[in-house]
């Protein structure tokens, strides 16, 4: 085997494989160049999700004829005035983006510096450079890319659908728009305007445009400084969460990053405040000296390495906890009595459940729901005059309801214990099991007399519309109502109508995490879990004794009722002997 130097064009194509993974990667590099050029308006146009065409135009500083020639050469950059790779003040600095893109496409670069009398354009076809020519154009720079990867067609096999590639580009623009609120951004395809962000008057205004208008009403400011490190941004209230972490935006020195250490710090800061399967919504911006962070560890520059990661993590956790505490959202961290150490989840064998309530058969699906009006009757308590025969039903395993505490917990009594049941967690489990059962048979639906109209982003409306038929199999009939609203016309009969919008938002958040080739049936458990959570009776709902007993009886027929769908116990049992020991009656 003979060692040889690779030709320059092949070197550029290899670099393109690292830097330009898909159209969105190329758009990111070009928009970052526009930001570095001090643009105040950046416009992106695309066709076919960017595969056949995209352009990025800006009103920045522009380039001269001589600079255009250098710009398409590999490792030519104006962003490293010194040879210090650890003191970088620009988003782009490697000088790989333009020649890499140009090596695998039909590429043109048009620019006119402010004050210049004419613009110049240079074209590159699959790495073959043409001489610059004068052309009419305004001040600033426009890059046009046609037929990306035509010179390396094998990469086209790895592209997703047009909609998916377009969504990747929208994600890129959203992140950069959030980091630079003083810059106007627009994104359009050949049919419509996809995004439009005028220069914002404040950071919160821009963040709310990207995340959603409700964020502004639920946002808590975060601000902290430690020596020469500064943290700013906004975090949503603990009651304002999403089903995934997709709405968590972290920026370091103006770059959107993904970092497991920082993500873990966020989870730690919210520990005890939100459910373990909920995720806070936030946008946080960390300013740190360039010498203390290495942004040169990944071609896409989405990963960084901190010189002192422990200090960054500690600062993030402390500032988030302080912001939450300042707004009155504190956690309860102690348990006041030792008796709860004796509280354990209680498993009910199916045979015992049948003996306790002979009217319930083992193959009966859980039927407890608000719409059923609690049709399952409580088993009457035995009296001292009851006939003591083998046919006499035993006391039900979960006892008989005696009271409801804090409109959340059902207190029931058995001959030798007290049982405390979380009404929402219990009903959530039953709803989930029945939803899963109906998936394989027929989903019972309920027509809403007045459709529920819900505001969403245009992207979310498109997402629901694309899954319309699949959602109908889950009992949801949802129609687009304009570009940023949907009308919910039918819902699963099992669900509580009071929380329709929250359920739909969770459905949308879950769908965002799916690849467009994945069917809902492949993620049915996840979908039904979200529906059950927000379709069950909530804490704070007053229940009658009959309703409480009906819920307990239904739990006794469900083999998985000992824990909710999130893995937490639905009820705990305090033995009478444990309570007597607490009061010193026995030792």
PDB file of N, CA, C and O in Angstrom, residues 235-300:
ATOM      1  N   UNK A 235     -36.608  30.671  33.380  1.00  0.00           N
ATOM      2  CA  UNK A 235     -37.029  29.291  33.595  1.00  0.00           C
ATOM      3  C   UNK A 235     -38.521  29.297  33.917  1.00  0.00           C
ATOM      4  O   UNK A 235     -39.021  30.213  34.585  1.00  0.00           O
ATOM      5  N   UNK A 236     -39.245  28.302  33.415  1.00  0.00           N
ATOM      6  CA  UNK A 236     -40.673  28.212  33.672  1.00  0.00           C
ATOM      7  C   UNK A 236     -40.971  27.753  35.091  1.00  0.00           C
ATOM      8  O   UNK A 236     -40.165  27.074  35.736  1.00  0.00           O
ATOM      9  N   UNK A 237     -42.116  28.149  35.605  1.00  0.00           N
ATOM     10  CA  UNK A 237     -42.557  27.702  36.928  1.00  0.00           C
ATOM     11  C   UNK A 237     -42.609  26.174  36.987  1.00  0.00           C
ATOM     12  O   UNK A 237     -42.786  25.513  35.957  1.00  0.00           O
ATOM     13  N   UNK A 238     -42.481  25.599  38.170  1.00  0.00           N
ATOM     14  CA  UNK A 238     -42.589  24.138  38.281  1.00  0.00           C
ATOM     15  C   UNK A 238     -43.921  23.590  37.782  1.00  0.00           C
ATOM     16  O   UNK A 238     -44.010  22.415  37.434  1.00  0.00           O
ATOM     17  N   UNK A 239     -44.952  24.422  37.759  1.00  0.00           N
ATOM     18  CA  UNK A 239     -46.239  23.987  37.223  1.00  0.00           C
ATOM     19  C   UNK A 239     -46.316  24.130  35.710  1.00  0.00           C
ATOM     20  O   UNK A 239     -47.311  23.745  35.103  1.00  0.00           O
ATOM     21  N   UNK A 240     -45.260  24.687  35.111  1.00  0.00           N
ATOM     22  CA  UNK A 240     -45.219  24.875  33.654  1.00  0.00           C
ATOM     23  C   UNK A 240     -44.107  23.994  33.101  1.00  0.00           C
ATOM     24  O   UNK A 240     -42.967  24.394  32.959  1.00  0.00           O
ATOM     25  N   UNK A 241     -44.434  22.742  32.828  1.00  0.00           N
ATOM     26  CA  UNK A 241     -43.440  21.763  32.380  1.00  0.00           C
ATOM     27  C   UNK A 241     -43.890  21.129  31.081  1.00  0.00           C
ATOM     28  O   UNK A 241     -45.028  21.326  30.632  1.00  0.00           O
ATOM     29  N   UNK A 242     -43.002  20.370  30.474  1.00  0.00           N
ATOM     30  CA  UNK A 242     -43.305  19.657  29.243  1.00  0.00           C
ATOM     31  C   UNK A 242     -42.986  18.183  29.411  1.00  0.00           C
ATOM     32  O   UNK A 242     -42.295  17.786  30.357  1.00  0.00           O
ATOM     33  N   UNK A 243     -43.468  17.400  28.483  1.00  0.00           N
ATOM     34  CA  UNK A 243     -43.290  15.952  28.561  1.00  0.00           C
ATOM     35  C   UNK A 243     -41.882  15.518  28.181  1.00  0.00           C
ATOM     36  O   UNK A 243     -41.465  14.411  28.495  1.00  0.00           O
ATOM     37  N   UNK A 244     -41.139  16.388  27.477  1.00  0.00           N
ATOM     38  CA  UNK A 244     -39.763  16.070  27.090  1.00  0.00           C
ATOM     39  C   UNK A 244     -38.875  17.272  27.404  1.00  0.00           C
ATOM     40  O   UNK A 244     -39.360  18.341  27.781  1.00  0.00           O
ATOM     41  N   UNK A 245     -37.575  17.087  27.209  1.00  0.00           N
ATOM     42  CA  UNK A 245     -36.623  18.173  27.450  1.00  0.00           C
ATOM     43  C   UNK A 245     -36.359  18.994  26.196  1.00  0.00           C
ATOM     44  O   UNK A 245     -35.385  19.750  26.149  1.00  0.00           O
ATOM     45  N   UNK A 246     -37.215  18.864  25.183  1.00  0.00           N
ATOM     46  CA  UNK A 246     -36.991  19.557  23.917  1.00  0.00           C
ATOM     47  C   UNK A 246     -37.020  21.071  24.068  1.00  0.00           C
ATOM     48  O   UNK A 246     -36.420  21.797  23.267  1.00  0.00           O
ATOM     49  N   UNK A 247     -37.715  21.581  25.086  1.00  0.00           N
ATOM     50  CA  UNK A 247     -37.818  23.024  25.283  1.00  0.00           C
ATOM     51  C   UNK A 247     -36.824  23.519  26.328  1.00  0.00           C
ATOM     52  O   UNK A 247     -37.098  24.450  27.067  1.00  0.00           O
ATOM     53  N   UNK A 248     -35.674  22.898  26.387  1.00  0.00           N
ATOM     54  CA  UNK A 248     -34.583  23.373  27.242  1.00  0.00           C
ATOM     55  C   UNK A 248     -33.458  23.864  26.342  1.00  0.00           C
ATOM     56  O   UNK A 248     -32.909  23.102  25.544  1.00  0.00           O
ATOM     57  N   UNK A 249     -33.132  25.137  26.458  1.00  0.00           N
ATOM     58  CA  UNK A 249     -32.141  25.755  25.599  1.00  0.00           C
ATOM     59  C   UNK A 249     -30.992  26.280  26.461  1.00  0.00           C
ATOM     60  O   UNK A 249     -31.205  27.100  27.360  1.00  0.00           O
ATOM     61  N   UNK A 250     -29.810  25.798  26.181  1.00  0.00           N
ATOM     62  CA  UNK A 250     -28.612  26.197  26.915  1.00  0.00           C
ATOM     63  C   UNK A 250     -27.620  26.813  25.941  1.00  0.00           C
ATOM     64  O   UNK A 250     -27.324  26.223  24.893  1.00  0.00           O
ATOM     65  N   UNK A 251     -27.103  27.988  26.290  1.00  0.00           N
ATOM     66  CA  UNK A 251     -26.173  28.694  25.434  1.00  0.00           C
ATOM     67  C   UNK A 251     -24.923  29.057  26.227  1.00  0.00           C
ATOM     68  O   UNK A 251     -25.012  29.490  27.391  1.00  0.00           O
ATOM     69  N   UNK A 252     -23.782  28.889  25.605  1.00  0.00           N
ATOM     70  CA  UNK A 252     -22.511  29.302  26.199  1.00  0.00           C
ATOM     71  C   UNK A 252     -21.844  30.255  25.226  1.00  0.00           C
ATOM     72  O   UNK A 252     -21.539  29.882  24.086  1.00  0.00           O
ATOM     73  N   UNK A 253     -21.661  31.488  25.675  1.00  0.00           N
ATOM     74  CA  UNK A 253     -21.056  32.532  24.830  1.00  0.00           C
ATOM     75  C   UNK A 253     -21.751  32.641  23.470  1.00  0.00           C
ATOM     76  O   UNK A 253     -21.110  32.765  22.423  1.00  0.00           O
ATOM     77  N   UNK A 254     -23.072  32.572  23.503  1.00  0.00           N
ATOM     78  CA  UNK A 254     -23.862  32.742  22.285  1.00  0.00           C
ATOM     79  C   UNK A 254     -24.040  31.500  21.459  1.00  0.00           C
ATOM     80  O   UNK A 254     -24.710  31.534  20.423  1.00  0.00           O
ATOM     81  N   UNK A 255     -23.466  30.360  21.878  1.00  0.00           N
ATOM     82  CA  UNK A 255     -23.604  29.110  21.136  1.00  0.00           C
ATOM     83  C   UNK A 255     -24.618  28.205  21.828  1.00  0.00           C
ATOM     84  O   UNK A 255     -24.540  27.998  23.033  1.00  0.00           O
ATOM     85  N   UNK A 256     -25.528  27.632  21.046  1.00  0.00           N
ATOM     86  CA  UNK A 256     -26.391  26.594  21.583  1.00  0.00           C
ATOM     87  C   UNK A 256     -25.556  25.337  21.774  1.00  0.00           C
ATOM     88  O   UNK A 256     -24.813  24.930  20.875  1.00  0.00           O
ATOM     89  N   UNK A 257     -25.667  24.737  22.951  1.00  0.00           N
ATOM     90  CA  UNK A 257     -24.877  23.540  23.233  1.00  0.00           C
ATOM     91  C   UNK A 257     -25.750  22.455  23.839  1.00  0.00           C
ATOM     92  O   UNK A 257     -26.844  22.715  24.349  1.00  0.00           O
ATOM     93  N   UNK A 258     -25.237  21.237  23.770  1.00  0.00           N
ATOM     94  CA  UNK A 258     -25.802  20.122  24.525  1.00  0.00           C
ATOM     95  C   UNK A 258     -24.708  19.627  25.453  1.00  0.00           C
ATOM     96  O   UNK A 258     -23.592  19.352  25.022  1.00  0.00           O
ATOM     97  N   UNK A 259     -25.055  19.510  26.731  1.00  0.00           N
ATOM     98  CA  UNK A 259     -24.051  19.115  27.706  1.00  0.00           C
ATOM     99  C   UNK A 259     -24.721  18.281  28.788  1.00  0.00           C
ATOM    100  O   UNK A 259     -25.652  18.746  29.462  1.00  0.00           O
ATOM    101  N   UNK A 260     -24.278  17.040  28.950  1.00  0.00           N
ATOM    102  CA  UNK A 260     -24.894  16.146  29.933  1.00  0.00           C
ATOM    103  C   UNK A 260     -24.721  16.670  31.347  1.00  0.00           C
ATOM    104  O   UNK A 260     -25.608  16.523  32.194  1.00  0.00           O
ATOM    105  N   UNK A 261     -23.584  17.306  31.618  1.00  0.00           N
ATOM    106  CA  UNK A 261     -23.348  17.822  32.960  1.00  0.00           C
ATOM    107  C   UNK A 261     -24.346  18.932  33.293  1.00  0.00           C
ATOM    108  O   UNK A 261     -24.937  18.948  34.378  1.00  0.00           O
ATOM    109  N   UNK A 262     -24.582  19.859  32.363  1.00  0.00           N
ATOM    110  CA  UNK A 262     -25.529  20.938  32.605  1.00  0.00           C
ATOM    111  C   UNK A 262     -26.964  20.414  32.663  1.00  0.00           C
ATOM    112  O   UNK A 262     -27.771  20.882  33.472  1.00  0.00           O
ATOM    113  N   UNK A 263     -27.289  19.432  31.814  1.00  0.00           N
ATOM    114  CA  UNK A 263     -28.632  18.842  31.871  1.00  0.00           C
ATOM    115  C   UNK A 263     -28.873  18.161  33.213  1.00  0.00           C
ATOM    116  O   UNK A 263     -29.959  18.249  33.799  1.00  0.00           O
ATOM    117  N   UNK A 264     -27.844  17.492  33.732  1.00  0.00           N
ATOM    118  CA  UNK A 264     -27.958  16.872  35.050  1.00  0.00           C
ATOM    119  C   UNK A 264     -28.124  17.904  36.145  1.00  0.00           C
ATOM    120  O   UNK A 264     -28.854  17.683  37.122  1.00  0.00           O
ATOM    121  N   UNK A 265     -27.469  19.051  35.993  1.00  0.00           N
ATOM    122  CA  UNK A 265     -27.607  20.123  36.980  1.00  0.00           C
ATOM    123  C   UNK A 265     -29.036  20.652  37.010  1.00  0.00           C
ATOM    124  O   UNK A 265     -29.582  20.957  38.082  1.00  0.00           O
ATOM    125  N   UNK A 266     -29.654  20.751  35.851  1.00  0.00           N
ATOM    126  CA  UNK A 266     -31.049  21.215  35.788  1.00  0.00           C
ATOM    127  C   UNK A 266     -31.969  20.224  36.492  1.00  0.00           C
ATOM    128  O   UNK A 266     -32.849  20.612  37.278  1.00  0.00           O
ATOM    129  N   UNK A 267     -31.781  18.939  36.226  1.00  0.00           N
ATOM    130  CA  UNK A 267     -32.593  17.925  36.915  1.00  0.00           C
ATOM    131  C   UNK A 267     -32.396  18.010  38.423  1.00  0.00           C
ATOM    132  O   UNK A 267     -33.350  17.882  39.193  1.00  0.00           O
ATOM    133  N   UNK A 268     -31.151  18.218  38.854  1.00  0.00           N
ATOM    134  CA  UNK A 268     -30.881  18.322  40.279  1.00  0.00           C
ATOM    135  C   UNK A 268     -31.547  19.525  40.905  1.00  0.00           C
ATOM    136  O   UNK A 268     -32.066  19.456  42.022  1.00  0.00           O
ATOM    137  N   UNK A 269     -31.572  20.645  40.191  1.00  0.00           N
ATOM    138  CA  UNK A 269     -32.183  21.859  40.728  1.00  0.00           C
ATOM    139  C   UNK A 269     -33.688  21.698  40.902  1.00  0.00           C
ATOM    140  O   UNK A 269     -34.283  22.287  41.811  1.00  0.00           O
ATOM    141  N   UNK A 270     -34.321  20.900  40.060  1.00  0.00           N
ATOM    142  CA  UNK A 270     -35.777  20.724  40.126  1.00  0.00           C
ATOM    143  C   UNK A 270     -36.189  19.473  40.898  1.00  0.00           C
ATOM    144  O   UNK A 270     -37.374  19.166  40.965  1.00  0.00           O
ATOM    145  N   UNK A 271     -35.228  18.772  41.455  1.00  0.00           N
ATOM    146  CA  UNK A 271     -35.555  17.553  42.184  1.00  0.00           C
ATOM    147  C   UNK A 271     -36.507  17.862  43.331  1.00  0.00           C
ATOM    148  O   UNK A 271     -36.262  18.751  44.146  1.00  0.00           O
ATOM    149  N   UNK A 272     -37.599  17.121  43.406  1.00  0.00           N
ATOM    150  CA  UNK A 272     -38.587  17.330  44.455  1.00  0.00           C
ATOM    151  C   UNK A 272     -39.627  18.379  44.130  1.00  0.00           C
ATOM    152  O   UNK A 272     -40.609  18.515  44.851  1.00  0.00           O
ATOM    153  N   UNK A 273     -39.429  19.119  43.037  1.00  0.00           N
ATOM    154  CA  UNK A 273     -40.390  20.160  42.671  1.00  0.00           C
ATOM    155  C   UNK A 273     -41.333  19.710  41.567  1.00  0.00           C
ATOM    156  O   UNK A 273     -42.456  20.197  41.477  1.00  0.00           O
ATOM    157  N   UNK A 274     -40.846  18.822  40.698  1.00  0.00           N
ATOM    158  CA  UNK A 274     -41.673  18.355  39.594  1.00  0.00           C
ATOM    159  C   UNK A 274     -41.595  16.840  39.527  1.00  0.00           C
ATOM    160  O   UNK A 274     -40.698  16.224  40.094  1.00  0.00           O
ATOM    161  N   UNK A 275     -42.547  16.253  38.807  1.00  0.00           N
ATOM    162  CA  UNK A 275     -42.578  14.808  38.642  1.00  0.00           C
ATOM    163  C   UNK A 275     -41.359  14.353  37.855  1.00  0.00           C
ATOM    164  O   UNK A 275     -40.816  15.098  37.024  1.00  0.00           O
ATOM    165  N   UNK A 276     -40.912  13.143  38.099  1.00  0.00           N
ATOM    166  CA  UNK A 276     -39.666  12.679  37.483  1.00  0.00           C
ATOM    167  C   UNK A 276     -39.758  12.552  35.969  1.00  0.00           C
ATOM    168  O   UNK A 276     -38.738  12.561  35.275  1.00  0.00           O
ATOM    169  N   UNK A 277     -40.975  12.456  35.429  1.00  0.00           N
ATOM    170  CA  UNK A 277     -41.083  12.352  33.977  1.00  0.00           C
ATOM    171  C   UNK A 277     -41.516  13.668  33.342  1.00  0.00           C
ATOM    172  O   UNK A 277     -41.867  13.710  32.168  1.00  0.00           O
ATOM    173  N   UNK A 278     -41.480  14.749  34.117  1.00  0.00           N
ATOM    174  CA  UNK A 278     -41.742  16.079  33.587  1.00  0.00           C
ATOM    175  C   UNK A 278     -40.419  16.822  33.430  1.00  0.00           C
ATOM    176  O   UNK A 278     -39.443  16.529  34.124  1.00  0.00           O
ATOM    177  N   UNK A 279     -40.410  17.787  32.547  1.00  0.00           N
ATOM    178  CA  UNK A 279     -39.169  18.503  32.255  1.00  0.00           C
ATOM    179  C   UNK A 279     -39.433  20.007  32.281  1.00  0.00           C
ATOM    180  O   UNK A 279     -40.390  20.482  31.655  1.00  0.00           O
ATOM    181  N   UNK A 280     -38.584  20.764  32.976  1.00  0.00           N
ATOM    182  CA  UNK A 280     -38.777  22.212  33.003  1.00  0.00           C
ATOM    183  C   UNK A 280     -38.518  22.837  31.642  1.00  0.00           C
ATOM    184  O   UNK A 280     -37.788  22.282  30.811  1.00  0.00           O
ATOM    185  N   UNK A 281     -39.123  23.992  31.420  1.00  0.00           N
ATOM    186  CA  UNK A 281     -38.911  24.767  30.205  1.00  0.00           C
ATOM    187  C   UNK A 281     -37.983  25.923  30.564  1.00  0.00           C
ATOM    188  O   UNK A 281     -38.232  26.633  31.538  1.00  0.00           O
ATOM    189  N   UNK A 282     -36.940  26.125  29.796  1.00  0.00           N
ATOM    190  CA  UNK A 282     -35.988  27.186  30.160  1.00  0.00           C
ATOM    191  C   UNK A 282     -35.123  27.593  28.984  1.00  0.00           C
ATOM    192  O   UNK A 282     -34.970  26.869  28.011  1.00  0.00           O
ATOM    193  N   UNK A 283     -34.570  28.779  29.109  1.00  0.00           N
ATOM    194  CA  UNK A 283     -33.547  29.278  28.189  1.00  0.00           C
ATOM    195  C   UNK A 283     -32.511  29.989  29.049  1.00  0.00           C
ATOM    196  O   UNK A 283     -32.811  31.008  29.667  1.00  0.00           O
ATOM    197  N   UNK A 284     -31.317  29.438  29.109  1.00  0.00           N
ATOM    198  CA  UNK A 284     -30.259  29.959  29.972  1.00  0.00           C
ATOM    199  C   UNK A 284     -29.028  30.301  29.144  1.00  0.00           C
ATOM    200  O   UNK A 284     -28.651  29.558  28.227  1.00  0.00           O
ATOM    201  N   UNK A 285     -28.405  31.418  29.500  1.00  0.00           N
ATOM    202  CA  UNK A 285     -27.281  31.937  28.740  1.00  0.00           C
ATOM    203  C   UNK A 285     -26.096  32.137  29.673  1.00  0.00           C
ATOM    204  O   UNK A 285     -26.168  32.917  30.631  1.00  0.00           O
ATOM    205  N   UNK A 286     -25.034  31.420  29.398  1.00  0.00           N
ATOM    206  CA  UNK A 286     -23.834  31.465  30.229  1.00  0.00           C
ATOM    207  C   UNK A 286     -22.742  32.225  29.488  1.00  0.00           C
ATOM    208  O   UNK A 286     -22.398  31.889  28.347  1.00  0.00           O
ATOM    209  N   UNK A 287     -22.232  33.258  30.128  1.00  0.00           N
ATOM    210  CA  UNK A 287     -21.090  33.996  29.595  1.00  0.00           C
ATOM    211  C   UNK A 287     -19.875  33.655  30.441  1.00  0.00           C
ATOM    212  O   UNK A 287     -19.890  33.839  31.664  1.00  0.00           O
ATOM    213  N   UNK A 288     -18.841  33.141  29.786  1.00  0.00           N
ATOM    214  CA  UNK A 288     -17.669  32.660  30.488  1.00  0.00           C
ATOM    215  C   UNK A 288     -16.438  33.091  29.690  1.00  0.00           C
ATOM    216  O   UNK A 288     -16.486  33.157  28.452  1.00  0.00           O
ATOM    217  N   UNK A 289     -15.361  33.421  30.341  1.00  0.00           N
ATOM    218  CA  UNK A 289     -14.157  33.799  29.590  1.00  0.00           C
ATOM    219  C   UNK A 289     -13.787  32.732  28.564  1.00  0.00           C
ATOM    220  O   UNK A 289     -13.858  31.533  28.842  1.00  0.00           O
ATOM    221  N   UNK A 290     -13.416  33.179  27.372  1.00  0.00           N
ATOM    222  CA  UNK A 290     -13.096  32.238  26.290  1.00  0.00           C
ATOM    223  C   UNK A 290     -11.990  31.274  26.672  1.00  0.00           C
ATOM    224  O   UNK A 290     -11.956  30.130  26.192  1.00  0.00           O
ATOM    225  N   UNK A 291     -11.102  31.728  27.540  1.00  0.00           N
ATOM    226  CA  UNK A 291      -9.978  30.865  27.923  1.00  0.00           C
ATOM    227  C   UNK A 291     -10.393  29.741  28.854  1.00  0.00           C
ATOM    228  O   UNK A 291      -9.605  28.834  29.117  1.00  0.00           O
ATOM    229  N   UNK A 292     -11.648  29.779  29.384  1.00  0.00           N
ATOM    230  CA  UNK A 292     -12.103  28.754  30.317  1.00  0.00           C
ATOM    231  C   UNK A 292     -13.061  27.748  29.682  1.00  0.00           C
ATOM    232  O   UNK A 292     -13.624  26.905  30.364  1.00  0.00           O
ATOM    233  N   UNK A 293     -13.263  27.850  28.372  1.00  0.00           N
ATOM    234  CA  UNK A 293     -14.142  26.912  27.689  1.00  0.00           C
ATOM    235  C   UNK A 293     -13.547  26.603  26.318  1.00  0.00           C
ATOM    236  O   UNK A 293     -13.084  27.499  25.612  1.00  0.00           O
ATOM    237  N   UNK A 294     -13.530  25.344  25.969  1.00  0.00           N
ATOM    238  CA  UNK A 294     -12.987  24.905  24.682  1.00  0.00           C
ATOM    239  C   UNK A 294     -14.152  24.574  23.749  1.00  0.00           C
ATOM    240  O   UNK A 294     -14.898  23.624  23.986  1.00  0.00           O
ATOM    241  N   UNK A 295     -14.323  25.389  22.697  1.00  0.00           N
ATOM    242  CA  UNK A 295     -15.410  25.163  21.738  1.00  0.00           C
ATOM    243  C   UNK A 295     -14.913  24.405  20.515  1.00  0.00           C
ATOM    244  O   UNK A 295     -15.665  24.195  19.558  1.00  0.00           O
ATOM    245  N   UNK A 296     -13.674  23.958  20.558  1.00  0.00           N
ATOM    246  CA  UNK A 296     -13.046  23.338  19.395  1.00  0.00           C
ATOM    247  C   UNK A 296     -12.960  21.816  19.537  1.00  0.00           C
ATOM    248  O   UNK A 296     -12.009  21.201  19.083  1.00  0.00           O
ATOM    249  N   UNK A 297     -13.966  21.233  20.194  1.00  0.00           N
ATOM    250  CA  UNK A 297     -13.910  19.792  20.455  1.00  0.00           C
ATOM    251  C   UNK A 297     -14.827  18.999  19.537  1.00  0.00           C
ATOM    252  O   UNK A 297     -14.843  17.781  19.588  1.00  0.00           O
ATOM    253  N   UNK A 298     -15.613  19.688  18.691  1.00  0.00           N
ATOM    254  CA  UNK A 298     -16.564  18.991  17.828  1.00  0.00           C
ATOM    255  C   UNK A 298     -16.744  19.799  16.553  1.00  0.00           C
ATOM    256  O   UNK A 298     -16.858  21.028  16.619  1.00  0.00           O
ATOM    257  N   UNK A 299     -16.762  19.162  15.371  1.00  0.00           N
ATOM    258  CA  UNK A 299     -16.906  19.914  14.117  1.00  0.00           C
ATOM    259  C   UNK A 299     -18.145  20.802  14.082  1.00  0.00           C
ATOM    260  O   UNK A 299     -18.107  21.904  13.533  1.00  0.00           O
ATOM    261  N   UNK A 300     -19.235  20.344  14.650  1.00  0.00           N
ATOM    262  CA  UNK A 300     -20.463  21.136  14.637  1.00  0.00           C
ATOM    263  C   UNK A 300     -20.508  22.164  15.754  1.00  0.00           C
ATOM    264  O   UNK A 300     -21.444  22.955  15.837  1.00  0.00           O
TER     265      UNK A 300
END
